Tab-separated table of C-alpha atoms in Angstrom:
chain	number	residue	atom	x	y	z
A	533	MET	CA	14.493	175.849	-84.017
A	534	ILE	CA	14.347	172.075	-84.103
A	535	LEU	CA	16.858	170.848	-86.688
A	536	LYS	CA	17.706	167.249	-87.474
A	537	VAL	CA	19.874	166.091	-90.361
A	538	PHE	CA	20.106	162.532	-91.638
A	539	PRO	CA	22.230	161.349	-94.586
A	540	LEU	CA	19.876	158.885	-96.270
A	541	GLY	CA	19.698	156.801	-99.406
A	542	PRO	CA	22.477	155.222	-101.485
A	543	PHE	CA	24.133	158.617	-102.074
A	544	GLU	CA	23.713	159.757	-98.451
A	545	ALA	CA	21.911	162.951	-99.409
A	546	ASN	CA	21.071	165.027	-96.372
A	547	CYS	CA	17.435	165.021	-95.291
A	548	TYR	CA	16.564	167.957	-93.045
A	549	ILE	CA	13.647	167.836	-90.618
A	550	ILE	CA	12.995	171.320	-89.299
A	551	GLY	CA	10.468	172.532	-86.764
A	552	ASP	CA	9.365	175.531	-84.755
A	553	GLU	CA	9.878	174.741	-81.078
A	554	GLU	CA	6.866	176.777	-79.933
A	555	THR	CA	4.164	175.666	-82.381
A	556	LYS	CA	5.660	172.279	-83.353
A	557	LYS	CA	4.955	173.105	-86.996
A	558	GLY	CA	7.612	171.862	-89.381
A	559	LEU	CA	8.833	170.977	-92.844
A	560	ILE	CA	11.112	168.513	-94.568
A	561	ILE	CA	13.841	169.565	-96.966
A	562	ASP	CA	14.946	166.796	-99.354
A	563	PRO	CA	13.444	163.534	-97.999
A	564	SER	CA	16.259	161.502	-99.498
A	565	GLY	CA	15.363	157.974	-98.424
A	566	LYS	CA	14.031	155.685	-95.669
A	567	PRO	CA	10.499	157.113	-95.517
A	568	ASP	CA	9.502	154.956	-92.539
A	569	PHE	CA	12.471	156.310	-90.579
A	570	ILE	CA	11.522	159.881	-91.506
A	571	LEU	CA	7.920	159.322	-90.406
A	572	GLU	CA	8.999	157.756	-87.109
A	573	THR	CA	11.424	160.618	-86.423
A	574	ILE	CA	8.693	163.189	-87.042
A	575	LYS	CA	6.466	161.328	-84.590
A	576	GLU	CA	9.214	161.200	-81.963
A	577	LEU	CA	9.818	164.934	-82.335
A	578	GLY	CA	6.104	165.654	-81.996
A	579	LEU	CA	6.056	167.731	-85.169
A	580	SER	CA	3.165	168.546	-87.465
A	581	ILE	CA	4.744	168.744	-90.917
A	582	ASP	CA	3.238	171.295	-93.314
A	583	LEU	CA	5.207	170.670	-96.500
A	584	ILE	CA	8.163	169.171	-98.323
A	585	ILE	CA	10.594	171.376	-100.241
A	586	LEU	CA	13.120	170.000	-102.715
A	587	THR	CA	16.289	172.006	-103.230
A	588	HIS	CA	16.411	170.606	-106.768
A	589	GLY	CA	15.060	167.773	-108.876
A	590	HIS	CA	17.712	165.064	-108.667
A	591	GLY	CA	16.308	161.752	-107.502
A	592	ASP	CA	18.758	161.121	-104.671
A	593	HIS	CA	17.116	164.032	-102.841
A	594	PHE	CA	13.548	162.747	-102.893
A	595	THR	CA	13.510	158.933	-102.846
A	596	GLY	CA	11.652	159.072	-99.523
A	597	ALA	CA	9.131	161.674	-100.670
A	598	TYR	CA	6.462	159.387	-102.118
A	599	LYS	CA	5.491	157.684	-98.855
A	600	VAL	CA	6.087	160.655	-96.545
A	601	LYS	CA	3.948	162.856	-98.783
A	602	ASP	CA	1.125	160.333	-99.001
A	603	GLU	CA	1.141	159.362	-95.320
A	604	LEU	CA	1.078	162.963	-94.093
A	605	GLY	CA	-1.111	164.370	-96.863
A	606	ILE	CA	1.200	167.328	-97.436
A	607	PRO	CA	2.270	169.216	-100.574
A	608	LEU	CA	5.669	169.035	-102.238
A	609	TYR	CA	7.275	172.150	-103.718
A	610	VAL	CA	10.137	172.576	-106.172
A	611	HIS	CA	11.247	175.312	-108.569
A	612	LYS	CA	9.326	175.285	-111.861
A	613	GLU	CA	12.520	174.661	-113.857
A	614	ASP	CA	12.925	171.285	-112.121
A	615	VAL	CA	9.335	170.001	-112.258
A	616	ASP	CA	10.005	167.952	-115.398
A	617	LEU	CA	13.278	166.712	-113.899
A	618	VAL	CA	11.444	165.354	-110.833
A	619	GLU	CA	9.039	163.482	-113.088
A	620	TRP	CA	11.814	162.074	-115.283
A	621	GLU	CA	13.996	161.011	-112.347
A	622	THR	CA	11.010	159.381	-110.619
A	623	LYS	CA	10.269	157.263	-113.676
A	624	GLU	CA	13.924	156.215	-113.787
A	625	LEU	CA	13.896	155.247	-110.097
A	626	ILE	CA	10.603	153.339	-109.924
A	627	PRO	CA	12.014	150.162	-111.551
A	628	ILE	CA	14.988	150.248	-109.169
A	629	LEU	CA	13.462	151.147	-105.796
A	630	LYS	CA	10.931	148.744	-104.351
A	631	ASN	CA	7.505	150.283	-103.621
A	632	MET	CA	8.395	153.743	-104.950
A	633	THR	CA	5.535	155.497	-106.719
A	634	LEU	CA	5.320	158.601	-108.889
A	635	VAL	CA	6.164	161.767	-106.976
A	636	LYS	CA	3.703	164.566	-107.749
A	637	VAL	CA	4.781	168.191	-107.504
A	638	ASP	CA	2.038	170.303	-105.920
A	639	GLY	CA	3.479	173.794	-106.160
A	640	CYS	CA	6.420	175.841	-107.387
A	641	ILE	CA	8.771	178.123	-105.492
A	642	LYS	CA	10.759	181.052	-106.827
A	643	GLU	CA	13.209	183.775	-105.853
A	644	GLY	CA	11.971	185.908	-102.972
A	645	ASP	CA	9.110	183.661	-101.909
A	646	ILE	CA	8.425	183.838	-98.172
A	647	ILE	CA	6.867	180.795	-96.522
A	648	ASN	CA	5.838	180.845	-92.867
A	649	ILE	CA	5.902	177.601	-90.882
A	650	GLY	CA	4.789	178.374	-87.353
A	651	ASN	CA	7.173	181.117	-86.245
A	652	LEU	CA	9.777	180.181	-88.842
A	653	LYS	CA	10.179	182.389	-91.908
A	654	LEU	CA	11.591	180.663	-94.978
A	655	GLU	CA	13.063	182.691	-97.829
A	656	ILE	CA	13.687	181.108	-101.226
A	657	ILE	CA	16.937	181.993	-103.013
A	658	GLU	CA	17.402	180.818	-106.591
A	659	THR	CA	20.877	179.374	-107.200
A	660	PRO	CA	20.701	177.737	-110.634
A	661	GLY	CA	23.663	175.938	-112.123
A	662	HIS	CA	23.771	172.409	-110.723
A	663	THR	CA	20.243	172.218	-112.114
A	664	MET	CA	18.291	175.072	-113.642
A	665	GLY	CA	15.812	174.933	-110.763
A	666	GLY	CA	18.260	174.778	-107.888
A	667	VAL	CA	17.287	176.795	-104.820
A	668	CYS	CA	18.548	177.504	-101.334
A	669	ILE	CA	16.206	177.929	-98.376
A	670	LYS	CA	17.159	180.571	-95.807
A	671	ILE	CA	15.784	180.374	-92.269
A	672	GLY	CA	17.334	182.984	-90.008
A	673	ASN	CA	21.111	182.564	-90.128
A	674	LYS	CA	20.848	179.084	-91.644
A	675	VAL	CA	20.775	178.324	-95.372
A	676	PHE	CA	19.949	174.905	-96.782
A	677	THR	CA	21.876	174.793	-100.031
A	678	GLY	CA	21.112	171.455	-101.659
A	679	ASP	CA	23.849	170.604	-104.156
A	680	SER	CA	24.718	174.209	-104.974
A	681	ILE	CA	27.584	174.482	-102.495
A	682	PHE	CA	29.368	172.064	-100.171
A	683	LEU	CA	32.228	172.239	-97.710
A	684	ARG	CA	35.092	173.485	-99.950
A	685	SER	CA	33.289	172.499	-103.130
A	686	ILE	CA	30.314	173.224	-105.380
A	687	GLY	CA	27.768	171.095	-107.203
A	688	ARG	CA	28.517	169.129	-110.336
A	689	THR	CA	27.761	170.871	-113.599
A	690	ASP	CA	28.254	167.972	-116.010
A	691	LEU	CA	24.757	166.505	-115.669
A	692	GLY	CA	21.901	167.469	-117.986
A	693	ARG	CA	21.039	171.155	-118.122
A	694	ALA	CA	23.776	172.561	-115.919
A	695	SER	CA	26.119	175.529	-116.032
A	696	ALA	CA	29.297	176.067	-114.020
A	697	GLU	CA	29.338	179.763	-114.919
A	698	LEU	CA	25.761	180.246	-113.748
A	699	LEU	CA	26.301	178.289	-110.533
A	700	ILE	CA	29.424	180.210	-109.562
A	701	SER	CA	27.815	183.579	-110.276
A	702	SER	CA	24.699	182.536	-108.314
A	703	LEU	CA	26.777	181.609	-105.296
A	704	LYS	CA	29.005	184.683	-105.403
A	705	GLU	CA	26.087	187.073	-105.799
A	706	LYS	CA	23.525	185.490	-103.490
A	707	ILE	CA	25.228	183.260	-100.917
A	708	LEU	CA	28.700	184.674	-100.301
A	709	THR	CA	27.129	188.121	-99.826
A	710	LEU	CA	25.217	186.915	-96.756
A	711	SER	CA	26.496	187.550	-93.240
A	712	GLU	CA	29.763	185.689	-92.691
A	713	ASP	CA	28.354	183.824	-89.686
A	714	THR	CA	25.584	182.316	-91.828
A	715	ILE	CA	25.645	178.524	-91.532
A	716	LEU	CA	25.375	176.567	-94.782
A	717	TYR	CA	23.734	173.145	-94.655
A	718	PRO	CA	24.468	171.291	-97.912
A	719	GLY	CA	22.835	168.379	-99.678
A	720	HIS	CA	25.782	166.113	-98.886
A	721	GLY	CA	28.395	166.234	-96.150
A	722	PRO	CA	28.907	168.522	-93.153
A	723	SER	CA	27.826	172.105	-92.634
A	724	THR	CA	30.093	175.086	-93.198
A	725	THR	CA	29.864	178.883	-93.033
A	726	VAL	CA	29.818	181.732	-95.505
A	727	LYS	CA	33.059	183.029	-93.983
A	728	ASP	CA	34.902	179.738	-94.470
A	729	GLU	CA	33.687	179.245	-98.034
A	730	LYS	CA	34.636	182.797	-99.008
A	731	GLU	CA	38.135	182.183	-97.707
A	732	LEU	CA	38.732	178.511	-98.480
A	733	ASN	CA	36.501	177.282	-101.313
A	734	PRO	CA	38.813	176.955	-104.351
A	735	PHE	CA	35.885	177.084	-106.796
A	736	LEU	CA	34.759	180.513	-105.606
A	737	LYS	CA	37.994	182.490	-105.796
C-alpha cells in the first residue's frame, strides 16, 4: 500500500493519500488544506484517485476538497448524519478562505460498506460521538480514525451534536476489539495502535 500523511491547514489535520501499488488506484481521506500541494503529490506518486472520503464533517478536514474534487472530477463521500454539517461548515469557511467554493457531497457511507479501490478493500466503521456522522475507514490492519481517537486521547464532544458516552462506547465496541497490532491513523497527530490505546488511553479505561 502507498500511504502518505500530511498535516495540512491551520489546524494541521492529517490528510491521507492512499494507493494500491499494483494498479495505482487511490483515494484521499480528509483533504484538509493546500489543494495544489495535494494535486502535485498525487501526480508525483503516479496515482489515479477514485474518490474522497471524509471521516466527519468538520471543516478543518476538508478545506482542500473543493479544488481537488473539481480538478480530478471525483466524488466525495461522508456519512449521511454529517451531510448538513459539511454544508454549514463550508458556508462558514468561504468568507475566510480565499478561493474556496461550496463542497458538494456526492454519496453517503454507512456501517459495513465495502469499497474496493484497485486491490484495496475499504471497510466503513461508524464511530459517532465527536460528530453524529463520524466514521473510521479500515484497510487491512490500518484504521483511519478521523477525530474519534488520537494518541492517548479521544475527540472533543463539546461541539454541536456530540456525545462523549456515544463516542466512548463506539470506540470500546468497534475499535478496541480489533486486533491489537492494528495501526490507528488519527485526524491529528501521530499514529498509535489498538494495543497501546487499550492499555494507555485514560479516556477508555
